[in-house]
């Protein structure tokens, strides 16, 4: 099902016609003369048919997106705003009705999902701060005309939070190639048949794939709006629309774009959380193992190498038993920071167990890897920590994968080999480096 729609209207035949159209489009439909209280969790959107009483109380539906179908475009019964999110004329194609309702439900679900994720992210402690910058946003207007479409001229001089940038299709292609774009208005009154191809191109291009895209139509071509909506436009503006309606639509879709951007960032936060260690901020075992396989594949195909350092904090259990687990956490974080600050940008540092770390070093010479391992032992030994008395030391096991060498280990089990070398370092007295040998 596409969603659950509440149809409001007093004319049974009229409402039934709209219900049939929506059910054909796989919507679940409920019909009622008036909205009932406490319906927020029951419906995805509200549709006010032409027979809906213009005086009905919509307070109980404030959190449900609503679309009003109007008979008179010049004197609409309902104003666009907080409660009425969208509006269309009764003569519009039935596919426009379906396209607008689907878009409205998507926006509603996206906003609800973002609110849920933000709550979860705050609870986990990695919610990002809101953008506090206040600036006019640039909306590109693609047209061959020398001036803005009349409907945009109305709000351009009204102190709107949008700065319109007028560009020809050719100039816009140059702009599109060099920067990400937040909002575009296509002037169909000028471009005509090129509008369809322009829409398809914008939705496919990485710099406008997630942009807010609107089309301006003349009143005579208003019936083509559904085609633009189905081809990827977020909304359609008619030259006869009022300045308040145009401003509402631009603001609505810019906010929807911001919501979807935030959801994508939230996905990145979730992915990052899945592959990182929450205490140290290092990558975790899951990520390190996957990265190791990739490094070994690259080394094999390009005659490179991968060196692994398996690292263990010496006598870490004694630290916890003597100074407490909070002190132990401080030691783990300090060691992690020391390891991370000592290696190259191309190297990967991960925490793979309680007090165990691994460093993966692509394409490093053997002597340089040995020097790095010795330097890591020295750097950790010199750490000054307020949480404990005495010094912290580490033991390191080193293994190398070099498919071009007859001496090295022609397999990618280097973590197991580095672990074997690590325990050799432990047996030999700790605070030292040991190198894996198969002989």
XYZ file of C-alpha atoms in Angstrom:
439
model
C 0.000 0.000 0.000
C 1.135 3.566 -0.786
C -0.301 4.997 2.428
C -3.501 5.601 4.363
C -5.485 8.652 3.199
C -8.364 10.275 5.061
C -10.804 11.830 2.557
C -12.972 14.635 3.917
C -16.139 15.802 2.138
C -19.918 15.969 2.376
C -20.789 15.056 -1.226
C -20.869 11.264 -1.261
C -20.584 10.897 -5.044
C -17.728 13.414 -5.233
C -15.779 11.797 -2.411
C -16.373 8.339 -3.831
C -14.830 9.408 -7.146
C -11.657 10.556 -5.421
C -11.586 7.383 -3.322
C -11.693 5.255 -6.470
C -8.785 7.199 -7.989
C -6.635 6.750 -4.908
C -7.475 3.086 -4.457
C -6.445 2.474 -8.076
C -3.074 3.909 -7.057
C -2.926 1.424 -4.148
C -3.733 3.892 -1.383
C -5.812 2.762 1.552
C -8.719 5.221 1.826
C -11.052 6.179 4.662
C -13.955 8.566 4.047
C -15.383 10.915 6.686
C -17.384 14.183 6.666
C -15.153 15.636 9.398
C -11.765 14.715 10.859
C -11.971 12.948 14.183
C -9.789 13.691 17.234
C -6.600 11.718 17.891
C -6.010 10.549 14.325
C -2.283 11.302 14.058
C -1.204 7.666 14.186
C -4.002 6.390 11.937
C -3.473 8.263 8.666
C -0.571 9.354 6.509
C -2.312 12.368 5.034
C -5.594 14.264 4.835
C -7.325 15.251 1.575
C -10.008 17.940 1.630
C -12.284 17.402 -1.379
C -14.236 20.285 -2.978
C -17.254 19.460 -0.818
C -15.320 19.749 2.460
C -16.654 22.495 4.705
C -14.214 25.419 4.637
C -15.017 26.108 8.268
C -14.057 22.691 9.632
C -11.739 22.535 12.630
C -8.357 21.147 11.565
C -6.579 21.612 14.889
C -6.625 17.863 15.528
C -4.854 17.242 12.201
C -2.015 19.727 12.663
C 0.605 16.947 12.580
C -0.831 15.272 9.485
C -0.025 16.771 6.052
C -3.155 17.991 4.286
C -3.976 18.676 0.640
C -6.935 20.802 -0.405
C -8.665 20.365 -3.771
C -10.094 23.712 -4.874
C -12.766 24.637 -7.420
C -11.721 28.273 -7.732
C -7.996 28.868 -8.064
C -8.389 32.628 -7.581
C -10.384 32.471 -4.335
C -9.303 29.248 -2.564
C -11.142 28.170 0.556
C -7.996 27.083 2.375
C -4.726 28.990 2.667
C -1.382 27.238 2.331
C 0.486 27.222 5.580
C 1.088 25.207 8.712
C -1.947 22.917 8.354
C -2.669 22.912 4.596
C 0.606 21.799 3.055
C -0.474 21.537 -0.567
C -3.312 22.604 -2.832
C -4.443 21.752 -6.368
C -7.270 22.642 -8.733
C -10.236 20.328 -9.195
C -9.566 20.145 -12.962
C -6.013 18.811 -12.500
C -5.176 15.408 -13.927
C -5.802 12.512 -11.552
C -2.127 11.558 -11.871
C -1.219 14.939 -10.400
C -3.377 14.158 -7.369
C -1.591 10.842 -6.881
C 1.864 12.395 -7.401
C 1.188 15.199 -4.903
C -0.150 12.841 -2.233
C 2.800 10.478 -2.599
C 5.259 13.358 -2.338
C 3.442 14.733 0.697
C 3.529 11.361 2.454
C 7.242 10.960 1.680
C 7.970 14.353 3.213
C 5.905 13.499 6.288
C 7.609 10.129 6.790
C 11.068 11.671 6.271
C 10.406 14.362 8.894
C 9.081 11.783 11.343
C 12.053 9.471 10.778
C 14.515 12.332 11.225
C 12.921 13.283 14.531
C 13.211 9.679 15.712
C 16.858 9.388 14.637
C 17.806 12.689 16.211
C 16.418 11.457 19.516
C 18.386 8.231 19.199
C 21.565 10.071 18.192
C 21.271 12.453 21.133
C 20.855 9.500 23.491
C 23.979 7.889 22.013
C 25.926 11.121 22.270
C 26.788 11.708 18.609
C 24.022 13.964 17.373
C 25.394 16.764 15.211
C 24.765 20.402 16.016
C 22.214 22.363 14.025
C 23.450 24.796 11.415
C 23.189 28.189 13.057
C 24.344 30.246 10.061
C 21.772 32.680 8.748
C 22.137 33.546 5.077
C 20.080 33.953 1.949
C 19.972 30.769 -0.047
C 20.622 30.675 -3.775
C 17.902 29.307 -6.011
C 18.935 28.943 -9.654
C 16.322 29.847 -12.269
C 16.924 28.195 -15.640
C 15.412 30.210 -18.479
C 16.291 31.908 -21.760
C 14.314 34.970 -20.777
C 16.123 38.106 -19.707
C 14.127 38.438 -16.491
C 12.678 36.208 -13.802
C 9.287 34.625 -14.457
C 6.605 37.056 -13.213
C 5.580 34.730 -10.404
C 9.117 34.841 -8.983
C 9.482 38.584 -9.427
C 6.713 38.961 -6.853
C 8.766 37.465 -4.068
C 12.245 38.463 -5.247
C 11.667 42.002 -4.000
C 9.728 41.011 -0.879
C 12.678 40.227 1.390
C 12.418 36.480 0.817
C 15.204 34.231 2.167
C 16.043 33.232 -1.420
C 18.446 34.924 -3.801
C 17.468 34.030 -7.360
C 20.303 33.447 -9.836
C 19.055 33.731 -13.418
C 20.940 31.440 -15.836
C 20.553 30.202 -19.377
C 20.517 26.411 -19.868
C 24.105 26.601 -21.182
C 25.373 28.687 -18.265
C 23.598 26.415 -15.834
C 25.376 23.362 -17.256
C 28.689 25.054 -16.422
C 27.497 25.822 -12.889
C 26.184 22.293 -12.490
C 29.554 20.787 -13.399
C 31.448 22.597 -10.628
C 29.218 22.771 -7.541
C 26.371 21.170 -5.645
C 23.071 22.983 -6.027
C 20.313 23.201 -3.432
C 17.358 24.486 -5.437
C 16.421 24.945 -9.102
C 13.394 26.484 -10.772
C 12.855 25.519 -14.417
C 10.906 28.033 -16.487
C 8.711 25.814 -18.654
C 7.071 28.897 -20.166
C 10.426 29.466 -21.884
C 12.006 26.020 -22.254
C 8.857 24.182 -23.332
C 9.622 20.673 -24.599
C 13.159 20.810 -23.143
C 11.722 20.779 -19.619
C 11.281 16.979 -19.537
C 14.883 16.267 -20.539
C 16.157 18.947 -18.175
C 14.298 17.328 -15.261
C 15.657 13.877 -16.062
C 19.179 15.267 -16.342
C 18.941 17.107 -13.018
C 17.680 14.064 -11.122
C 20.499 11.958 -12.581
C 23.305 14.459 -11.968
C 25.185 14.029 -8.646
C 25.162 17.778 -7.992
C 21.365 18.111 -8.236
C 20.167 14.605 -7.412
C 18.899 15.745 -4.023
C 18.081 19.361 -4.902
C 14.659 20.956 -4.574
C 13.400 21.240 -8.158
C 10.328 23.224 -9.173
C 8.801 24.100 -12.547
C 7.000 27.281 -13.562
C 4.067 26.861 -15.947
C 1.816 29.314 -17.686
C -1.889 28.940 -16.957
C -2.520 27.505 -20.439
C -0.132 24.594 -19.831
C -1.106 23.908 -16.226
C -2.484 20.497 -17.222
C 1.081 19.266 -17.928
C 2.055 19.572 -14.283
C 1.615 15.882 -13.510
C 4.231 14.969 -16.118
C 6.824 17.167 -14.419
C 5.966 15.718 -11.013
C 6.354 12.179 -12.346
C 9.672 13.059 -14.016
C 11.223 14.277 -10.762
C 10.010 17.807 -10.060
C 9.124 18.420 -6.432
C 6.414 20.917 -7.262
C 4.855 23.095 -9.941
C 4.248 26.832 -9.758
C 1.734 28.597 -11.996
C 2.293 32.180 -13.070
C -1.036 33.125 -11.516
C -0.058 31.884 -8.039
C 0.119 34.444 -5.260
C 3.445 35.493 -3.780
C 2.543 33.868 -0.440
C 1.778 30.556 -2.189
C 5.045 30.627 -4.133
C 7.030 31.451 -1.014
C 5.277 28.611 0.840
C 6.124 26.089 -1.871
C 9.767 27.139 -2.140
C 10.176 27.069 1.637
C 8.379 23.724 1.944
C 10.624 21.975 -0.548
C 13.797 23.586 0.735
C 12.960 22.291 4.197
C 12.193 18.859 2.745
C 15.602 18.885 1.055
C 17.264 19.826 4.353
C 15.382 16.997 6.075
C 16.545 14.442 3.525
C 20.116 15.770 3.742
C 19.957 15.314 7.513
C 18.674 11.752 7.080
C 21.580 10.923 4.802
C 23.992 12.378 7.347
C 22.249 10.299 10.000
C 22.855 7.204 7.882
C 26.540 8.099 7.772
C 26.549 8.515 11.548
C 24.958 5.076 11.883
C 27.504 3.514 9.544
C 30.332 5.199 11.424
C 28.962 3.964 14.761
C 28.773 0.418 13.391
C 32.466 0.310 12.529
C 34.043 2.309 15.343
C 34.930 1.708 18.954
C 32.871 4.035 21.127
C 35.545 4.527 23.795
C 38.589 5.343 21.684
C 37.012 6.487 18.424
C 39.218 4.021 16.530
C 37.868 1.606 13.966
C 36.705 -1.725 15.405
C 37.549 -5.326 14.557
C 34.754 -5.568 11.983
C 36.133 -2.695 9.952
C 39.773 -3.714 10.381
C 39.195 -7.228 9.050
C 37.346 -5.947 5.980
C 40.014 -3.318 5.364
C 42.767 -5.920 5.699
C 41.212 -8.109 3.018
C 41.017 -5.100 0.680
C 44.648 -4.188 1.362
C 45.804 -7.748 0.663
C 43.829 -7.862 -2.592
C 45.429 -4.597 -3.699
C 48.890 -5.810 -2.679
C 48.417 -8.989 -4.684
C 47.199 -7.204 -7.812
C 49.739 -4.377 -7.723
C 52.797 -6.157 -6.230
C 52.519 -4.217 -3.007
C 52.719 -5.229 0.638
C 50.817 -5.063 3.906
C 52.436 -5.056 7.345
C 50.405 -5.721 10.489
C 51.321 -4.684 14.025
C 49.418 -6.537 16.749
C 49.637 -4.515 19.978
C 48.725 -5.426 23.544
C 48.920 -3.228 26.667
C 51.129 -4.948 29.212
C 49.629 -5.876 32.592
C 46.382 -4.088 31.779
C 44.369 -6.232 34.197
C 46.563 -4.979 37.028
C 45.771 -1.389 36.010
C 42.044 -2.080 36.307
C 42.425 -3.989 39.577
C 44.690 -1.348 41.159
C 43.293 1.954 39.879
C 39.792 1.044 38.741
C 38.058 0.715 35.398
C 37.751 4.463 34.821
C 41.519 4.694 35.048
C 41.747 1.732 32.688
C 39.537 3.576 30.190
C 41.855 6.581 30.431
C 44.815 4.345 29.628
C 43.022 2.864 26.614
C 42.167 6.297 25.249
C 45.686 7.603 25.806
C 47.282 4.610 24.080
C 44.809 4.909 21.179
C 45.645 8.591 20.717
C 49.380 7.884 20.852
C 49.117 5.140 18.240
C 46.949 7.260 15.959
C 49.209 10.310 16.175
C 52.361 8.318 15.368
C 51.371 6.519 12.160
C 50.895 7.819 8.606
C 47.576 9.075 7.297
C 47.329 6.013 5.029
C 47.716 3.588 7.964
C 44.767 2.178 9.858
C 44.613 1.888 13.652
C 41.866 -0.233 15.202
C 40.939 -1.543 18.609
C 40.069 -5.210 18.153
C 39.652 -6.370 21.736
C 39.838 -5.261 25.358
C 43.422 -3.995 25.420
C 44.416 -5.177 21.954
C 45.024 -2.929 18.964
C 46.106 -3.533 15.395
C 47.823 -1.222 12.933
C 47.738 -2.020 9.217
C 50.542 -0.476 7.175
C 50.201 -0.643 3.370
C 53.341 -0.498 1.232
C 55.876 0.232 3.936
C 59.465 -0.983 3.839
C 60.427 -3.621 6.378
C 63.015 -1.437 8.068
C 60.526 1.442 8.314
C 57.913 -0.845 9.867
C 60.458 -1.998 12.458
C 61.426 1.582 13.271
C 57.770 2.524 13.651
C 57.102 -0.400 16.013
C 60.085 0.560 18.182
C 58.953 4.210 18.166
C 55.446 3.207 19.269
C 56.832 1.287 22.257
C 58.937 4.289 23.202
C 56.072 6.784 22.796
C 53.702 4.772 24.983
C 56.397 4.254 27.598
C 56.859 8.031 27.843
C 53.141 8.815 28.288
C 52.234 10.799 31.424
C 48.848 9.866 32.887
C 47.107 11.467 35.861
C 44.857 8.450 36.400
C 47.657 6.071 37.411
C 51.131 6.009 38.891
C 54.005 4.454 37.011
C 54.307 3.935 33.272
C 52.378 1.997 30.659
C 54.139 -0.298 28.201
C 53.032 -2.269 25.174
C 54.173 -5.407 23.387
C 54.052 -5.601 19.597
C 54.011 -8.516 17.160
C 54.871 -7.758 13.527
C 53.929 -9.734 10.433
C 54.168 -8.922 6.741
C 52.301 -9.925 3.594
C 54.375 -9.444 0.444
C 53.304 -11.646 -2.479
C 56.451 -10.695 -4.442
C 58.896 -11.943 -1.813
C 60.120 -15.523 -1.633
C 61.073 -15.042 2.011
C 57.877 -13.487 3.309
C 54.576 -15.220 3.911
C 52.628 -15.725 0.731
C 49.224 -15.693 2.428
C 46.987 -13.113 4.004
C 46.747 -14.643 7.499
C 48.982 -11.916 8.800
C 46.862 -11.097 11.839
C 47.249 -14.620 13.137
C 50.956 -14.441 12.418
C 51.262 -11.045 14.117
C 49.411 -12.471 17.113
C 51.909 -15.315 17.306
C 54.748 -12.799 17.265
C 52.976 -10.757 19.953
C 52.923 -13.661 22.360
C 56.605 -14.206 21.689
C 57.197 -10.614 22.800
C 55.112 -11.277 25.919
C 57.090 -14.406 26.776
C 60.386 -12.588 26.297
C 59.568 -9.994 28.942
C 57.071 -7.522 27.354
C 57.685 -3.859 26.355
C 59.331 -4.980 23.121
C 58.766 -5.868 19.481
C 58.837 -9.399 18.057
C 58.794 -10.360 14.363
C 56.986 -13.375 12.964
C 59.133 -16.038 11.392
C 57.911 -19.198 9.724
C 61.307 -20.912 10.147
